[in-house]
Coordinates of N, CA and C in Angstrom, one line a residue:
M1 N -15.0 38.7 4.2 CA -13.8 37.5 4.4 C -13.8 37.1 3.3
K2 N -15.5 36.1 3.3 CA -15.5 34.6 2.6 C -15.3 35.2 0.3
K3 N -15.5 36.8 0.8 CA -15.8 36.8 -0.8 C -14.5 37.4 -1.2
T4 N -13.4 38.5 -0.3 CA -12.1 38.0 -0.6 C -11.7 36.9 -0.8
F5 N -11.7 35.3 -0.2 CA -11.0 34.5 -0.3 C -11.3 33.8 -1.3
F6 N -11.9 34.0 -1.5 CA -12.3 33.2 -3.3 C -12.4 33.8 -3.7
R7 N -12.0 35.0 -4.4 CA -11.1 36.1 -5.5 C -9.8 35.6 -5.3
S8 N -9.2 35.8 -4.4 CA -7.4 35.9 -4.6 C -8.2 34.1 -4.5
A9 N -8.3 33.2 -4.6 CA -8.3 31.5 -5.6 C -8.9 32.0 -6.8
L10 N -9.8 32.7 -7.2 CA -10.0 32.8 -8.6 C -9.0 33.3 -8.8
V11 N -7.9 34.2 -9.0 CA -7.0 35.1 -9.6 C -6.0 33.8 -9.4
A12 N -5.8 33.6 -8.4 CA -4.3 32.2 -7.8 C -4.6 31.5 -9.5
M13 N -6.2 30.8 -9.8 CA -5.9 30.0 -10.1 C -6.6 30.3 -11.6
A14 N -6.6 31.4 -12.0 CA -6.2 32.1 -13.0 C -4.4 32.3 -13.8
L15 N -3.8 32.3 -12.8 CA -2.5 32.2 -13.3 C -2.0 31.4 -13.7
V16 N -2.6 30.1 -12.8 CA -2.2 28.6 -13.6 C -2.8 27.8 -14.7
P17 N -1.7 28.2 -16.1 CA -2.6 27.8 -17.4 C -3.1 26.6 -17.7
A18 N -4.2 26.3 -18.2 CA -4.5 25.2 -18.3 C -4.0 23.7 -18.9
G19 N -4.3 22.7 -18.7 CA -3.6 21.7 -18.1 C -1.9 21.7 -18.1
A20 N -1.8 22.3 -17.5 CA -0.4 22.4 -16.7 C -0.7 22.1 -15.4
A21 N 0.4 21.5 -15.2 CA 0.5 20.0 -13.9 C 1.4 20.5 -12.8
I22 N 0.3 20.5 -12.0 CA 1.8 21.0 -10.3 C 2.6 20.1 -9.9
A23 N 3.7 19.5 -10.5 CA 4.4 19.2 -9.8 C 4.5 18.4 -8.2
V24 N 4.2 17.4 -7.8 CA 3.7 17.2 -6.2 C 5.5 16.5 -5.7
P25 N 6.1 16.2 -5.1 CA 6.9 15.5 -4.8 C 6.7 14.6 -4.2
T26 N 6.1 13.1 -3.8 CA 6.8 11.6 -3.7 C 7.1 11.0 -2.6
M27 N 7.2 10.7 -1.4 CA 8.1 10.4 -0.5 C 8.4 9.2 -1.1
Y28 N 9.8 7.9 -0.8 CA 10.2 7.1 -1.3 C 9.7 6.0 -0.6
E29 N 9.3 6.5 0.7 CA 8.7 5.7 1.1 C 6.7 5.1 0.8
K30 N 6.8 6.3 0.8 CA 5.1 6.2 -0.4 C 4.8 5.5 -0.9
E31 N 6.6 5.6 -1.6 CA 6.3 5.2 -3.5 C 6.9 2.8 -3.4
V32 N 7.1 2.9 -2.3 CA 8.4 1.6 -1.9 C 6.4 0.6 -0.9
A33 N 5.9 1.3 0.0 CA 4.5 1.1 -0.1 C 3.7 1.1 -1.0
R34 N 3.7 1.4 -3.1 CA 1.8 1.1 -3.5 C 3.0 0.2 -4.0
G35 N 4.7 0.0 -4.1 CA 4.6 -1.1 -4.7 C 4.7 -2.4 -4.1
E36 N 4.6 -2.3 -2.8 CA 3.7 -4.0 -2.2 C 2.6 -3.9 -1.9
E37 N 1.9 -3.1 -2.1 CA 0.7 -2.8 -2.2 C 0.1 -3.9 -3.4
A38 N 0.9 -3.6 -4.4 CA 1.0 -3.6 -6.2 C 0.9 -5.0 -6.2
R39 N 1.6 -5.8 -4.5 CA 1.7 -7.2 -4.9 C 1.1 -7.4 -3.2
I40 N 0.2 -8.0 -3.2 CA -0.9 -8.1 -2.9 C -1.5 -8.9 -3.5
I41 N -1.8 -11.2 -3.1 CA -1.8 -12.1 -2.6 C -2.9 -11.7 -3.3
Q42 N -3.7 -11.7 -4.4 CA -4.9 -11.7 -4.4 C -6.7 -12.5 -4.0
S43 N -6.1 -13.7 -5.0 CA -6.3 -15.1 -4.0 C -5.3 -16.2 -4.0
P44 N -5.7 -17.3 -3.4 CA -5.1 -17.6 -2.7 C -3.8 -18.8 -3.6
I45 N -3.0 -19.4 -3.5 CA -2.1 -19.7 -3.9 C -2.3 -20.7 -3.9
G46 N -2.5 -22.2 -5.2 CA -3.4 -23.3 -5.8 C -4.4 -23.8 -5.3
G47 N -5.3 -21.6 -5.8 CA -7.2 -22.1 -4.7 C -6.5 -23.0 -3.4
V48 N -6.6 -22.8 -2.9 CA -6.7 -23.9 -1.7 C -6.5 -22.5 -0.2
Q49 N -8.2 -22.4 0.3 CA -8.2 -21.7 1.2 C -8.6 -22.5 2.4
N50 N -7.3 -21.8 3.3 CA -7.1 -22.8 4.2 C -6.8 -21.3 5.4
S51 N -6.2 -21.8 6.5 CA -6.4 -20.8 7.4 C -4.8 -19.7 7.4
K52 N -4.3 -20.1 6.5 CA -3.3 -19.6 6.0 C -3.4 -18.2 5.7
W53 N -4.5 -18.6 5.1 CA -4.4 -18.4 3.1 C -5.6 -17.1 4.0
Y54 N -6.4 -17.2 5.2 CA -7.1 -16.2 6.3 C -5.9 -15.6 6.8
D55 N -5.4 -16.4 7.3 CA -4.7 -15.3 7.8 C -3.5 -14.6 7.5
Y56 N -3.4 -14.8 6.2 CA -3.4 -13.5 5.4 C -3.9 -12.4 4.9
R57 N -5.4 -12.9 4.6 CA -6.1 -11.6 5.0 C -6.2 -11.1 5.6
I58 N -6.6 -11.3 7.3 CA -6.9 -10.8 7.9 C -5.6 -9.5 8.2
N59 N -4.5 -10.2 8.2 CA -3.3 -9.3 8.8 C -2.7 -8.6 7.9
V60 N -3.2 -8.7 6.5 CA -3.3 -7.4 5.7 C -4.7 -6.4 5.6
N61 N -5.2 -6.4 6.0 CA -6.8 -5.7 7.0 C -5.8 -5.3 7.3
E62 N -6.3 -5.9 8.7 CA -4.8 -4.4 9.3 C -4.0 -3.8 9.4
T63 N -3.4 -4.5 9.1 CA -2.3 -3.6 8.0 C -2.0 -1.6 7.8
R64 N -3.3 -2.6 6.7 CA -4.2 -0.9 6.1 C -4.5 -0.4 7.5
K65 N -5.1 -0.9 8.0 CA -5.7 -0.3 9.0 C -5.1 1.1 9.7
E66 N -3.8 0.3 10.5 CA -2.8 0.9 11.2 C -2.6 1.7 9.6
L67 N -1.9 1.5 8.8 CA -2.1 2.9 8.2 C -2.2 4.4 8.4
A68 N -3.8 3.6 7.9 CA -4.6 5.0 8.0 C -4.8 5.6 9.9
S69 N -4.5 4.7 10.4 CA -4.7 5.5 11.5 C -3.4 6.3 11.8
D70 N -2.1 5.9 11.8 CA -1.2 6.3 10.9 C -0.8 7.7 11.3
L71 N -1.5 7.8 9.8 CA -2.3 8.9 8.8 C -2.8 9.5 9.7
R72 N -3.7 9.0 10.3 CA -4.5 10.2 10.6 C -3.4 10.6 12.0
H73 N -2.7 10.1 12.7 CA -2.2 11.1 13.6 C -0.4 11.7 13.7
A74 N -0.4 11.4 12.4 CA 1.3 11.8 11.7 C 0.8 14.2 12.4
T75 N 2.1 13.9 12.5 CA 2.9 15.5 13.3 C 3.3 16.1 12.1
D76 N 4.4 14.8 11.2 CA 4.8 15.7 10.3 C 5.6 14.9 9.8
I77 N 6.7 14.9 8.9 CA 7.1 14.5 7.4 C 7.8 12.9 8.0
E78 N 8.4 12.7 9.4 CA 8.3 11.8 9.8 C 8.0 10.9 9.9
D79 N 7.0 11.6 10.3 CA 5.7 10.2 10.9 C 5.3 9.2 9.9
L80 N 4.8 10.3 9.0 CA 4.6 9.7 8.1 C 5.1 9.3 7.0
R81 N 7.5 9.1 7.3 CA 7.4 8.0 6.5 C 7.5 7.0 7.4
D82 N 7.9 8.0 9.0 CA 7.4 5.9 9.3 C 6.3 4.9 8.8
A83 N 5.3 5.7 8.8 CA 3.3 4.9 8.6 C 4.5 4.0 7.5
Y84 N 4.4 4.8 6.5 CA 4.6 4.2 5.1 C 5.8 3.3 5.2
S85 N 6.9 3.2 5.5 CA 7.1 2.0 5.6 C 7.1 1.4 6.3
E86 N 6.6 1.4 7.7 CA 6.4 0.3 8.6 C 5.1 -0.6 7.7
Y87 N 4.0 -0.3 7.3 CA 3.1 -0.6 6.0 C 3.5 -1.8 4.9
A88 N 4.8 -0.8 4.4 CA 5.4 -1.4 3.1 C 6.6 -2.2 3.8
S89 N 7.3 -3.1 5.2 CA 7.5 -4.2 5.5 C 6.3 -4.5 6.3
E90 N 5.7 -4.4 7.0 CA 4.8 -5.2 7.1 C 3.5 -6.5 6.4
L91 N 3.4 -5.6 5.2 CA 2.6 -6.1 3.8 C 3.6 -7.2 2.9
F92 N 5.8 -6.8 2.7 CA 6.2 -8.1 2.4 C 6.4 -9.2 3.2
Q93 N 6.3 -8.5 5.3 CA 6.7 -9.5 5.8 C 5.0 -10.8 5.6
E94 N 4.7 -10.5 5.5 CA 3.4 -10.7 5.2 C 3.1 -12.6 4.2
R95 N 3.4 -10.8 3.2 CA 2.8 -12.2 2.2 C 4.6 -13.4 1.5
G96 N 5.4 -13.1 2.0 CA 6.8 -13.6 2.7 C 6.2 -15.2 3.5
K97 N 5.9 -14.7 4.0 CA 5.0 -15.9 5.5 C 3.8 -17.2 4.5
Y98 N 3.3 -16.2 3.4 CA 2.3 -17.1 3.4 C 3.0 -17.9 2.1
V99 N 3.4 -17.0 1.2 CA 4.0 -17.8 0.6 C 5.0 -18.7 1.3
K100 N 5.7 -18.9 2.0 CA 6.9 -19.9 2.5 C 6.4 -20.9 2.9
Y101 N 5.2 -20.9 3.6 CA 3.8 -21.7 3.9 C 4.1 -23.1 3.1
M102 N 3.0 -21.7 2.0 CA 2.3 -23.1 0.7 C 2.9 -23.9 -0.1
A103 N 5.1 -23.1 0.3 CA 5.8 -23.4 -0.7 C 6.2 -24.4 0.2
K104 N 5.6 -25.0 1.0 CA 6.7 -25.9 1.9 C 5.2 -27.5 1.6
R105 N 4.5 -26.7 1.7 CA 3.1 -27.7 1.3 C 2.7 -28.2 -0.3
G106 N 4.2 -27.5 -1.6 CA 4.3 -28.2 -2.5 C 3.2 -27.1 -3.5
Y107 N 2.9 -26.3 -2.2 CA 1.8 -24.8 -4.1 C 3.4 -23.7 -4.1
R108 N 3.6 -23.3 -5.1 CA 3.5 -21.6 -5.5 C 2.9 -21.2 -6.3
V109 N 3.7 -19.7 -6.2 CA 2.9 -18.7 -6.3 C 2.8 -18.9 -8.1
P110 N 2.2 -18.8 -8.9 CA 2.2 -18.4 -10.2 C 3.1 -17.8 -10.9
Q111 N 3.7 -17.4 -11.5 CA 5.0 -16.1 -12.7 C 4.2 -16.1 -14.1
V112 N 4.6 -15.5 -13.8 CA 4.3 -15.2 -15.6 C 5.7 -14.6 -16.8
Y113 N 6.2 -15.2 -17.7 CA 7.7 -14.5 -18.4 C 7.2 -14.6 -19.1
L114 N 7.0 -13.1 -19.9 CA 6.9 -12.0 -20.8 C 8.2 -12.9 -21.7
E115 N 8.4 -12.8 -23.1 CA 9.8 -12.6 -23.8 C 9.2 -11.7 -25.3
S116 N 10.4 -11.4 -25.7 CA 10.1 -10.0 -27.0 C 10.0 -11.0 -28.1
L117 N 8.8 -10.1 -28.6 CA 8.9 -11.4 -29.8 C 9.8 -10.8 -31.5

């Protein structure tokens, strides 16, 4: 049986042209989650390492663990969508809470503006 499987796999691979990309649809929720993941604050605002900074980092790590657990236990596409949606929402909320707290203390998130030359 193993030989038959490998032969059919080799035949299937031979039918796909070299360099051809197989289009795999992605979920909207996963794209939103990846966008939120890219916005995770990597260093403390204003260089101030206070309890809110550590709380933020702990909550981000906990959210990542929760996503991994939810993905392991997902049984259908709806479970996957719910997991990614919840992940994105929690990352957004945690960042918002941390930024708001630091803004009240007079620290702002640095922003870079690019101008066309």
